[in-house]
Coordinates of C-alpha atoms in Angstrom, one line a residue:
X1 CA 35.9 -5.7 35.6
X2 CA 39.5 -5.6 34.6
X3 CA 42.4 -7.8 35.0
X4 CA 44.1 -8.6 38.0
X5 CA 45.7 -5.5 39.7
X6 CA 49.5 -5.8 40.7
X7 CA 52.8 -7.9 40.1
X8 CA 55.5 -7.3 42.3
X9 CA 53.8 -10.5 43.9
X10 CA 54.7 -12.5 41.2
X11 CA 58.0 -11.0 40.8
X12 CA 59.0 -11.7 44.4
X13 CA 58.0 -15.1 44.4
X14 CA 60.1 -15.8 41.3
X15 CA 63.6 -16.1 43.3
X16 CA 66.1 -19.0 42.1
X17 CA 64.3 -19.1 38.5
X18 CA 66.2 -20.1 35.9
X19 CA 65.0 -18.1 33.0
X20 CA 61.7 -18.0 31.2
X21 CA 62.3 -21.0 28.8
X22 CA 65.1 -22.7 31.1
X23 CA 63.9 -25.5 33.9
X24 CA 63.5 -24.7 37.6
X25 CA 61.9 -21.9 39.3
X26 CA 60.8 -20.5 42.7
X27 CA 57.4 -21.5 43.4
X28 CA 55.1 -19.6 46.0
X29 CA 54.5 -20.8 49.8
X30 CA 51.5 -23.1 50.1
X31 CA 49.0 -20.6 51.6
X32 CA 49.6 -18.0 49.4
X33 CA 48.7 -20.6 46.5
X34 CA 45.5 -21.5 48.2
X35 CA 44.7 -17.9 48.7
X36 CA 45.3 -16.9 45.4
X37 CA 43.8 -20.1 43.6
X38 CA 40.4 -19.2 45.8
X39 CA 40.4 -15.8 45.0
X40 CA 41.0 -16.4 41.5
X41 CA 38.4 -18.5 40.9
X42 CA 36.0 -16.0 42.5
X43 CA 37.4 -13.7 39.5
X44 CA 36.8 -16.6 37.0
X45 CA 33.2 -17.2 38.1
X46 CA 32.4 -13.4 37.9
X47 CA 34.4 -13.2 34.3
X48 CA 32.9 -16.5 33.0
X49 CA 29.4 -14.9 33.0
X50 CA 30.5 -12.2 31.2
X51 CA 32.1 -13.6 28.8
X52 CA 29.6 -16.4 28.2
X53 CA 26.6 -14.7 28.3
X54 CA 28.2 -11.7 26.5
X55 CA 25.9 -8.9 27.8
X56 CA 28.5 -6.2 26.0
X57 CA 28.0 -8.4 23.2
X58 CA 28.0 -6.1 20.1
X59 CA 28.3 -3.2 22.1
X60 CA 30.3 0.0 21.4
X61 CA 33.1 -1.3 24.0
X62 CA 33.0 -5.2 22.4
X63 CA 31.8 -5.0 19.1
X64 CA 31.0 -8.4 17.4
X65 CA 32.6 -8.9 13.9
X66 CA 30.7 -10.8 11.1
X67 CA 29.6 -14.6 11.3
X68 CA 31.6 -14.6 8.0
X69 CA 34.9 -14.1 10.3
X70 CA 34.3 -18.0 11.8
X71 CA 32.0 -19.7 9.1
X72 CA 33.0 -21.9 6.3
X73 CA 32.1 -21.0 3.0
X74 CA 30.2 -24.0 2.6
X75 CA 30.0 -27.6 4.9
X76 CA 32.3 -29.0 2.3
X77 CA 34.9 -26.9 2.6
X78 CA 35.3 -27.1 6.3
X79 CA 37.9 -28.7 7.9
X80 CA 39.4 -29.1 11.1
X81 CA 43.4 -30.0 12.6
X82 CA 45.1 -29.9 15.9
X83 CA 47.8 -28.2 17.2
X84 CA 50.2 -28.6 20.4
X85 CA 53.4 -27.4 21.2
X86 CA 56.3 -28.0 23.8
X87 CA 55.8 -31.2 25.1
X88 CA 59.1 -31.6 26.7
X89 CA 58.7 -35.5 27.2
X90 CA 60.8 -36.5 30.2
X91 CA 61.5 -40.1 29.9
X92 CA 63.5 -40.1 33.4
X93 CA 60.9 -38.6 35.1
X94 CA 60.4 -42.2 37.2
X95 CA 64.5 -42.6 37.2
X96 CA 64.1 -46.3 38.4
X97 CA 63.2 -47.6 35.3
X98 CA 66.0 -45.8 32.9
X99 CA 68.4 -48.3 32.7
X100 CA 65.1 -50.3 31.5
X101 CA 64.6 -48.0 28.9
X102 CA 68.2 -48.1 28.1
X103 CA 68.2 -51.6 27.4
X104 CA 64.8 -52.1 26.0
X105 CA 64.0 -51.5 22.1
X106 CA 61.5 -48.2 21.8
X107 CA 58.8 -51.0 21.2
X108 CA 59.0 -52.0 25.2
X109 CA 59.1 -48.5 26.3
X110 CA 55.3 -48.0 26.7
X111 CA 55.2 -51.0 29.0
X112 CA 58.2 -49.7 31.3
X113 CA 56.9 -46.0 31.3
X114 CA 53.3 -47.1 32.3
X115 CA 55.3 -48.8 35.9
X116 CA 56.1 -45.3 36.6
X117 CA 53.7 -42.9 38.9
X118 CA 50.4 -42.3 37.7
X119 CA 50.4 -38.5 38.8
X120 CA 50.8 -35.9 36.6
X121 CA 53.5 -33.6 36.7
X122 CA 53.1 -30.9 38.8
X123 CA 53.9 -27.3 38.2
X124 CA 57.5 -26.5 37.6
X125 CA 58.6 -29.8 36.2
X126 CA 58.2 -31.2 31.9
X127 CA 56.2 -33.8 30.9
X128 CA 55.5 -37.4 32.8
X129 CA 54.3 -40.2 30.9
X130 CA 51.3 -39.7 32.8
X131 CA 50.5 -36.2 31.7
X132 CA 52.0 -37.3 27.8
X133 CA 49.6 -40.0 27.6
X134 CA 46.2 -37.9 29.2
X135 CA 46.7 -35.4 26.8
X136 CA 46.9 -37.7 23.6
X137 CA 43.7 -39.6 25.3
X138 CA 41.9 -36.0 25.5
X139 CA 42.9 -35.1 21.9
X140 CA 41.7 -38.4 20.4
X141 CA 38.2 -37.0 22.7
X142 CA 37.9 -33.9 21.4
X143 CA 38.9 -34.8 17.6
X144 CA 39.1 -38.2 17.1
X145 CA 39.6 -37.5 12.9
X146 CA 41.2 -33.9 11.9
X147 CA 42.7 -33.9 8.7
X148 CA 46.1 -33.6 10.1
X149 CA 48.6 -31.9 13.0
X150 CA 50.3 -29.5 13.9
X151 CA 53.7 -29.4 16.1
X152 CA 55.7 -26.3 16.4
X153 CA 58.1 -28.2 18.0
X154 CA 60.0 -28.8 21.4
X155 CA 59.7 -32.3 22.0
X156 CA 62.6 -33.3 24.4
X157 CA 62.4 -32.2 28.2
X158 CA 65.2 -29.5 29.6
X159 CA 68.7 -31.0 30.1
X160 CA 68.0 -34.1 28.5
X161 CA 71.7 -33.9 27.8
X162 CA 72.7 -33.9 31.8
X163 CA 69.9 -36.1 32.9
X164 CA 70.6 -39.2 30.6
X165 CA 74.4 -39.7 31.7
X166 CA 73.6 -39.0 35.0
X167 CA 70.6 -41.8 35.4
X168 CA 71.8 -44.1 32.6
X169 CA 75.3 -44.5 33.6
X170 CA 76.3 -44.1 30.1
X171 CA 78.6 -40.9 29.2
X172 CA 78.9 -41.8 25.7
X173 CA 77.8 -39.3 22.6
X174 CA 76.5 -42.2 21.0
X175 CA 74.7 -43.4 23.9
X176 CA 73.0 -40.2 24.0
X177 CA 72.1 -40.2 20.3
X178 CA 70.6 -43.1 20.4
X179 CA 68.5 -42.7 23.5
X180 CA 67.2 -39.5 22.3
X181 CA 66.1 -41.0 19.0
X182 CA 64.6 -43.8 20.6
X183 CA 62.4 -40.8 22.9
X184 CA 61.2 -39.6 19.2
X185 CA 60.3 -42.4 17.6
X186 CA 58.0 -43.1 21.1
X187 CA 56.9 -40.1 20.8
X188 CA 55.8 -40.4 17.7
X189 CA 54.6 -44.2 17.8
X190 CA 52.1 -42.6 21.1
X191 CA 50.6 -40.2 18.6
X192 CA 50.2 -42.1 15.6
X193 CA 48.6 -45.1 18.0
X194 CA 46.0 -42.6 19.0
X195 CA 45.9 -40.8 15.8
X196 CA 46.2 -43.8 12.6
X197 CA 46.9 -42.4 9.4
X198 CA 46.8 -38.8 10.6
X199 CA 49.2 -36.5 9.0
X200 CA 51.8 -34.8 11.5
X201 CA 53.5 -31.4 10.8
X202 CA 56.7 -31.0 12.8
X203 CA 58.9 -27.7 14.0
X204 CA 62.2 -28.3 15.6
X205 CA 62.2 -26.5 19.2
X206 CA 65.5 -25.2 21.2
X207 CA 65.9 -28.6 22.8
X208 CA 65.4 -30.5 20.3
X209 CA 69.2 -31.6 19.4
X210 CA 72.0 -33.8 20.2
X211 CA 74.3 -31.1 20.7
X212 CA 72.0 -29.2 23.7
X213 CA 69.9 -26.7 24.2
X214 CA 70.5 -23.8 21.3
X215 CA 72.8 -25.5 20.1
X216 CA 71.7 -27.9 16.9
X217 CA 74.5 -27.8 14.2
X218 CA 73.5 -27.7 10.5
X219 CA 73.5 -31.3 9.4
X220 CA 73.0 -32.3 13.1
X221 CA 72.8 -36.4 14.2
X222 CA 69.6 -35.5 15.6
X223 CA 68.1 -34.1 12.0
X224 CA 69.7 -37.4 10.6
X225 CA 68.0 -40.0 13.5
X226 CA 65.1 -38.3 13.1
X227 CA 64.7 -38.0 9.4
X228 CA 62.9 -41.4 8.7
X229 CA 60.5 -40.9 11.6
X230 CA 59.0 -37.5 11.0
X231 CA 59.1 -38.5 7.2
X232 CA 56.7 -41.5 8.2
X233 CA 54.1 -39.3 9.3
X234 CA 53.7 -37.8 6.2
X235 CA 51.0 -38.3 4.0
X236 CA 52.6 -38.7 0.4
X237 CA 55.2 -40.2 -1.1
X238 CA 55.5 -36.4 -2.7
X239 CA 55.6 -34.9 0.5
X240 CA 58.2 -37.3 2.2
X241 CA 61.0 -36.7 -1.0
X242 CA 60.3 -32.7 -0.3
X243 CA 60.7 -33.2 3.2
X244 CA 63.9 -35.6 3.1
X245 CA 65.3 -33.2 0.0
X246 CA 65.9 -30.2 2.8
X247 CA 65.3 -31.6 6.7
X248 CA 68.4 -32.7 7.0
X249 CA 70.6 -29.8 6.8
X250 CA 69.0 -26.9 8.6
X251 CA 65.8 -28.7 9.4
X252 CA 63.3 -26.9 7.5
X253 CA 61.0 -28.3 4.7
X254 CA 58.2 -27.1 2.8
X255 CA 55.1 -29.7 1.7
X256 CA 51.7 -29.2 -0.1
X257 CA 49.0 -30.5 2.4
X258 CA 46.4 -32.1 -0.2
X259 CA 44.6 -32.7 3.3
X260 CA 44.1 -28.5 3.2
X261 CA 43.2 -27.9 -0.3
X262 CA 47.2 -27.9 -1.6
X263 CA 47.8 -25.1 0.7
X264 CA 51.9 -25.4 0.7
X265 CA 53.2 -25.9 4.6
X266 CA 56.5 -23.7 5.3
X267 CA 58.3 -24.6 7.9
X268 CA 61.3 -22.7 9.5
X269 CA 63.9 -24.0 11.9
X270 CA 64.6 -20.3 13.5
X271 CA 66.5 -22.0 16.1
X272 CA 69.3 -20.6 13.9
X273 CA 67.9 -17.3 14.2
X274 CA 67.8 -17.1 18.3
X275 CA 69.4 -14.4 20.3
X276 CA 70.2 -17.9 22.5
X277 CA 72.3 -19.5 19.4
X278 CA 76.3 -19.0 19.5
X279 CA 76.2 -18.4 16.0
X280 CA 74.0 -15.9 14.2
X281 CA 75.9 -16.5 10.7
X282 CA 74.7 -19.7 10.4
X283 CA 70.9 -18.5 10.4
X284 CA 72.0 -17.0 7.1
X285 CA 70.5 -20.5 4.7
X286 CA 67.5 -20.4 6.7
X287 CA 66.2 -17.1 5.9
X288 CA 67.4 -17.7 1.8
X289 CA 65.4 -21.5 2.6
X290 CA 62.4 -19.2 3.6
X291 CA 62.2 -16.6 1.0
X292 CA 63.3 -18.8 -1.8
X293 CA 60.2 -21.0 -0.8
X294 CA 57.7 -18.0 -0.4
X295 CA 59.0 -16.5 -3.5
X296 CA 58.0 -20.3 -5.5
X297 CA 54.9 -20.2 -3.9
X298 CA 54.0 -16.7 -4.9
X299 CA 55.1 -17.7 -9.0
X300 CA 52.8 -20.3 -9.0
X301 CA 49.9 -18.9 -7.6
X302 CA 49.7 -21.0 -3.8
X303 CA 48.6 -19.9 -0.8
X304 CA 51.2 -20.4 2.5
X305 CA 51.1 -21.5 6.4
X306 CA 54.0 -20.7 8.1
X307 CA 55.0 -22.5 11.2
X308 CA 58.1 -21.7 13.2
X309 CA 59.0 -22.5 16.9
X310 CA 59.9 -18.8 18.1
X311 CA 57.8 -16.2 17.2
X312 CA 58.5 -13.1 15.8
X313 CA 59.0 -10.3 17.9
X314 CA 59.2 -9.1 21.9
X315 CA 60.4 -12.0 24.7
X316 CA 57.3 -10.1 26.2
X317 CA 57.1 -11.7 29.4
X318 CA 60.6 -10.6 30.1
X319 CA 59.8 -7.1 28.8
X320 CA 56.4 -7.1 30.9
X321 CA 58.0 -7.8 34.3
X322 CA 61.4 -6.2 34.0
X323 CA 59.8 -2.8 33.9
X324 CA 56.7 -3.3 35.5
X325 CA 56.1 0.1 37.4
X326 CA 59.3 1.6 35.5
X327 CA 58.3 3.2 32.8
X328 CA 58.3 2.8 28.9
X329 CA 59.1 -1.5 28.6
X330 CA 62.3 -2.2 26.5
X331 CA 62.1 -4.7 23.6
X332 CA 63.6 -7.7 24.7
X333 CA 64.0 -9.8 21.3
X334 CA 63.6 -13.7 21.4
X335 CA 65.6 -13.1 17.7
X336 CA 68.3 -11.9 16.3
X337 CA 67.8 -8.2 15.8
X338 CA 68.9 -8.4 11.8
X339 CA 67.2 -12.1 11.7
X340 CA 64.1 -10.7 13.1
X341 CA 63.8 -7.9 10.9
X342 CA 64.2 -10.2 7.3
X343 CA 61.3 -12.8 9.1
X344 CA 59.1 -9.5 9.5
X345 CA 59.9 -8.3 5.8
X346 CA 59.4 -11.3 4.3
X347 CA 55.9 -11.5 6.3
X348 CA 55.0 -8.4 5.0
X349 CA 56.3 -8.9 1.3
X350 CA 54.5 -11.8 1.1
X351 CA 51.7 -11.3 2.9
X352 CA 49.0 -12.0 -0.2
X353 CA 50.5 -15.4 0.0
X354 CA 50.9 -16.0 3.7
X355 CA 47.6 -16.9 5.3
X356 CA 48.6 -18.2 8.5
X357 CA 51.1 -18.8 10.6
X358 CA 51.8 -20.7 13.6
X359 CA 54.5 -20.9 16.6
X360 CA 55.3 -22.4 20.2
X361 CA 57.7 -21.5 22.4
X362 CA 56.5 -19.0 24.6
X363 CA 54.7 -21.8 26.6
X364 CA 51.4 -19.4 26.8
X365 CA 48.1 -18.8 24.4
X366 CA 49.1 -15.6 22.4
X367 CA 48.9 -13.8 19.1
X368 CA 50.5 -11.6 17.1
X369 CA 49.3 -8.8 14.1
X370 CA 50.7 -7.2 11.8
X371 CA 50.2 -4.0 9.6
X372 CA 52.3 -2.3 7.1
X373 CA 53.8 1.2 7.3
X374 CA 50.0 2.4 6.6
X375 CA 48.2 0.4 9.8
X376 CA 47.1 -1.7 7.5
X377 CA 46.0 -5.2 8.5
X378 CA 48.3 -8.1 6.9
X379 CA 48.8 -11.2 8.6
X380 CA 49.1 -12.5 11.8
X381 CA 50.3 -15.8 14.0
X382 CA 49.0 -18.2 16.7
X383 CA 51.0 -18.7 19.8
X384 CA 50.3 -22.5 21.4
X385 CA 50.2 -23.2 24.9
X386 CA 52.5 -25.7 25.8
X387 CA 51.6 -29.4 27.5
X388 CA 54.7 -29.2 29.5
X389 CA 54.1 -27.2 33.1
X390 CA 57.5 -26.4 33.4
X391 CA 56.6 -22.7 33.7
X392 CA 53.6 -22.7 35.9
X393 CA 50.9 -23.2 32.8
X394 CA 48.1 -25.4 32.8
X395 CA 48.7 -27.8 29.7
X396 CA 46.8 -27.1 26.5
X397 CA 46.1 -28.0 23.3
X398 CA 43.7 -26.5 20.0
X399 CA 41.6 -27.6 17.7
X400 CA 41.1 -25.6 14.3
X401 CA 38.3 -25.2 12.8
X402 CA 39.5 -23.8 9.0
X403 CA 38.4 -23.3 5.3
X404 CA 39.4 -25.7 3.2
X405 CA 38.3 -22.6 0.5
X406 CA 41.3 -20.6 0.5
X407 CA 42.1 -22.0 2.5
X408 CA 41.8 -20.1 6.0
X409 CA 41.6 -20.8 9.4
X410 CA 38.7 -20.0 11.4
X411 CA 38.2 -20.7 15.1
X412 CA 40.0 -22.5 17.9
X413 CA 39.0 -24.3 20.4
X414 CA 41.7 -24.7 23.7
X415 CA 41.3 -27.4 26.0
X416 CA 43.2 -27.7 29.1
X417 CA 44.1 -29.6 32.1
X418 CA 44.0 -28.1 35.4
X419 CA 46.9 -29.3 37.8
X420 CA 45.4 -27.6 40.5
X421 CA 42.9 -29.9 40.7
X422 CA 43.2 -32.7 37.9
X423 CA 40.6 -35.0 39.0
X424 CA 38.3 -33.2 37.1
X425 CA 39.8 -34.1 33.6
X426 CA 40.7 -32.1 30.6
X427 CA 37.8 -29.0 29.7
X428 CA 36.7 -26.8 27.3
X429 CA 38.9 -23.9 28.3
X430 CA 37.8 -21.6 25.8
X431 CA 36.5 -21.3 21.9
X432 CA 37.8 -18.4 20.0
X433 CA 35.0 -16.8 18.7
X434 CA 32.5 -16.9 21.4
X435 CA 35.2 -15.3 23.8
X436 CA 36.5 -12.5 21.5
X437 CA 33.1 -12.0 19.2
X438 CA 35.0 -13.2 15.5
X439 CA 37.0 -15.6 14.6
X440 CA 40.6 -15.7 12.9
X441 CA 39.5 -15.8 8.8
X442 CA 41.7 -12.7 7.9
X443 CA 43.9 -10.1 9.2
X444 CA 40.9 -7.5 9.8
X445 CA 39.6 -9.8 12.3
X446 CA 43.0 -10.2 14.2
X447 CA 43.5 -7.1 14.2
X448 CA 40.2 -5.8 15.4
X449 CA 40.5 -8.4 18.2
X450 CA 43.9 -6.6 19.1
X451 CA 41.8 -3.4 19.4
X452 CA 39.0 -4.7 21.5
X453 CA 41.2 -5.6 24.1
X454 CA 41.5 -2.3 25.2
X455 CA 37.7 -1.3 24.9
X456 CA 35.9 -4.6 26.2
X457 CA 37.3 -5.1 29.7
X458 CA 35.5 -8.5 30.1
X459 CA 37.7 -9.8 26.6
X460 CA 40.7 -8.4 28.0
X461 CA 39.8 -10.3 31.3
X462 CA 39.5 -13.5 29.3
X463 CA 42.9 -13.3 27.7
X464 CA 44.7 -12.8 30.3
X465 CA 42.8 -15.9 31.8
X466 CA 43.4 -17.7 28.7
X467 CA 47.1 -16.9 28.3
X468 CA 48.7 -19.3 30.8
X469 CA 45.0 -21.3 30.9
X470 CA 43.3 -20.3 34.3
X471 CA 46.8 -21.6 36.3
X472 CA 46.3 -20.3 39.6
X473 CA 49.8 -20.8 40.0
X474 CA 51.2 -18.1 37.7
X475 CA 50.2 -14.3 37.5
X476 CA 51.4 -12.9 33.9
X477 CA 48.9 -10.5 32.8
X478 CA 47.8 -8.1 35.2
X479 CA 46.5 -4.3 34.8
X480 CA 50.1 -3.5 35.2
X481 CA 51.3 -5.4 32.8
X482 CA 48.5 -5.5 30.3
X483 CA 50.2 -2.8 27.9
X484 CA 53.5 -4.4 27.3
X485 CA 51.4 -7.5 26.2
X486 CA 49.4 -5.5 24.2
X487 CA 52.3 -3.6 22.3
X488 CA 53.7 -6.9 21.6
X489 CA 51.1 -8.5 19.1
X490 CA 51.3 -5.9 17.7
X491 CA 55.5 -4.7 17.1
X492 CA 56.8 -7.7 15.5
X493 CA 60.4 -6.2 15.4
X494 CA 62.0 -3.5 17.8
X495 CA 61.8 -0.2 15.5
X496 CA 57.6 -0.8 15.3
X497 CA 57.7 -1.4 19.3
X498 CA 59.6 2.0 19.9
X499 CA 57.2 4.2 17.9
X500 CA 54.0 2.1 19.2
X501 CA 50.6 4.0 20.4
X502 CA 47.7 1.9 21.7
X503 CA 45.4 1.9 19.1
X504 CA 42.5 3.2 21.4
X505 CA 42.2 4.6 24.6
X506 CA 42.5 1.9 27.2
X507 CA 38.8 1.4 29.1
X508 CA 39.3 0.4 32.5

């Protein structure tokens, strides 16, 4: 069985959206969502026994990789951390109680927001409290102690900018600044409640600014309210002077996680780098931040994490469905042509130091490989889901499983939320290995995974169930559109898409 056949469906039914990564969209008629969430289920049913049981397991079409590929090297050197990514809080999502939040100090906000509805956002709208707090409630559940987190960033819902004025009353910058820092240091007061003593990682998303969407200045108000609190969740008094020595300018930093065996966290604010941002000079400091950090690394023998909030490469849900049916797909870049192409040289000129790397964004559960000139295998990077719906997506988190010896990530698990039907709690959506036969340890196996997806029909079935996280409500990876995704893990920048060959001969 393949994936789903079609797309113009989805296309049609898309009408009055605002963009992929903007807020507001058309949404499908009510009997066409029951018919499709029934008949989808039919195909999950049918898919989950392949996939479970695995009866191509180790065949010629879905070859399993070595146990080696998602095993520590020995119980004491495994680990384990969490990752989410695009929250997109909305505190006015109950607009009654604003001017409540307005008034009260962050310390009375958890009281106010819990008077709010105790539904979950549905599809097409960010965050609730509701939603914000289930999804801390199932982390705590399904890892109560990692050895840190991970947070690639967006943590303010769309037009924050518009919606506090508006509800609040208040027109004033410095009303603004304030309420926003107040959301943060919720935000973060939420997590660390659940999570005491937990290191958290953080990645500045698009709407993450005082300024708007895009549109964070170097030495922004927000970088300078928010300094203090992201530093707090930091482990060391080491890591918090690194941190503070660089956030505040561009919003990037780079720490040594002792958590991870001293592997040294990079993290990029490539905001600056966005084909979205007025001003592509300024992302300039930010690729010399990168390199000069990869290059100190390199020098003195350390191994690297990257974490960024746009990925490298193809917008490929824009590429997939503006030329569905028409051909060869066009890259559509989510960077900066000349921005894109130094992240992608750096990647592959430090590759022997880079051994992961991690990013949000996109709102769906993706990956990316790369090779060199040669084909290769040389690194690779995880796409989160998102928690917000906003884009028809189930919510979802991960949990790592990793090597402390190295160190290297091995396996994920994804949990999600169904919003179709939410009585029935946060799952087990998926775990890495058992779905795609090896797990993430080096770029062989992500790059063998890449490959299978065109020989193992019931893997390819999986990820395009696992990429928006079984929503009934979206339609993204079809038969049709397969390909496109498919040449995008693989073409991190557009002169690698244009001369891109499917690695095998796709088995239907």
């Amino acid at each position: 069985m393949g994936l789903r056949t079609g797309g113009t469906m989805r296309r049609a039914n898309r009408t009055g959206r605002q963009g992929r990564y903007g807020y507001g969209q058309g949404w499908r008629q009510a009997g066409i969502r029951f018919f499709r969430a029934a008949l989808w289920a039919l195909c999950l049913t049918l898919a989950a026994g392949w996939v479970q049981a695995g009866p191509a397991a180790g065949s010629e079409q879905c070859p399993s990789g070595p146990a080696a590929s998602f095993t520590p090297s020995s119980p004491g050197t495994a680990g384990t951390f969490l990752l989410f990514s695009d929250v997109h809080l909305n505190p006015f999502a109950a607009p009654a109680l604003v001017p409540a939040l307005v008034a009260a100090p962050v310390e009375g906000w958890r009281d106010i927001l819990a008077k709010g509805p105790a539904g979950f956002s549905p599809y097409g709208q960010d965050t609730n409290n509701a939603l914000f707090q289930s999804f801390l409630d199932a982390m705590v559940a399904a890892s109560p102690k990692p050895d840190f987190i991970l947070f690639p960033g967006d943590l303010l819902c769309h037009h924050f900018w518009a919606l506090y004025p508006k509800l609040s009353g208040d027109a004033s910058q410095a009303g603004l600044e304030a309420f926003i820092q107040k959301t943060v240091e919720y935000f973060f007061s939420e997590v660390s409640r659940r999570f005491p003593g937990v290191p958290v990682y953080v990645a500045l998303g698009n709407n993450d600014s005082t300024e708007g969407d895009y549109r964070i200045q170097p030495a922004s108000p927000y970088l300078a309210a928010t300094a203090q609190t992201l530093a707090r969740m930091l482990p060391t008094e080491a890591s918090r002077s690194d941190f503070l020595s660089t956030y505040s300018h561009y919003g990037c930093y780079a720490v040594t996680l002792p958590e991870a065996g001293g592997v040294r966290l990079v993290v990029v604010n490539d905001i600056f780098w966005s084909v979205k941002y007025p001003d592509a000079g300024l992302g300039e400091p930010v690729a010399a931040f990168l390199e000069r950090e990869l290059t100190a690394s390199r020098a003195r023998g350390e191994k690297v994490w990257l974490m960024t909030h746009i990925p490298l490469g193809d917008d490929t849900f824009k590429s997939a469905h503006k030329s569905s049916g028409q051909g060869t797909p066009r890259f559509e870049p989510l960077l900066v042509e000349s921005q894109n192409n130094t992240f992608a040289r750096l990647v592959m000129e430090f590759a022997p130091t880079i051994t992961a790397a991690f990013a949000g964004h996109v709102h769906r559960d993706d990956f990316r490989s790369f090779s060199d000139a040669a084909g290769k295998p040389v690194g690779g990077m995880r796409l989160a889901p998102s928690i917000s719906p906003v884009t028809g997506n189930n919510p979802g988190f991960q949990v790592y499983a990793y090597d402390r010896e190295g160190p290297a990530i091995l396996d994920e698990t994804t949990y999600s939320l169904n919003l179709a039907a939410p009585a029935g709690g946060w799952r087990q959506e998926y775990v890495y290995s058992a779905t795609y036969g090896r797990g993430l340890r080096g770029p062989a196996d992500w790059q063998a995974t890449y490959r299978d997806l065109g020989t193992c029909p019931p893997r390819r079935l999986a990820y395009g169930t696992n990429y928006d996280l079984g929503s009934a409500h979206v339609d993204d990876v079809t038969e049709t559109t397969f390909p496109t995704y498919w040449r995008a893990m693989a073409a991190p920048t557009k002169s690698v898409w244009e001369v891109w060959s499917a690695p095998v001969e796709l088995v239907r």
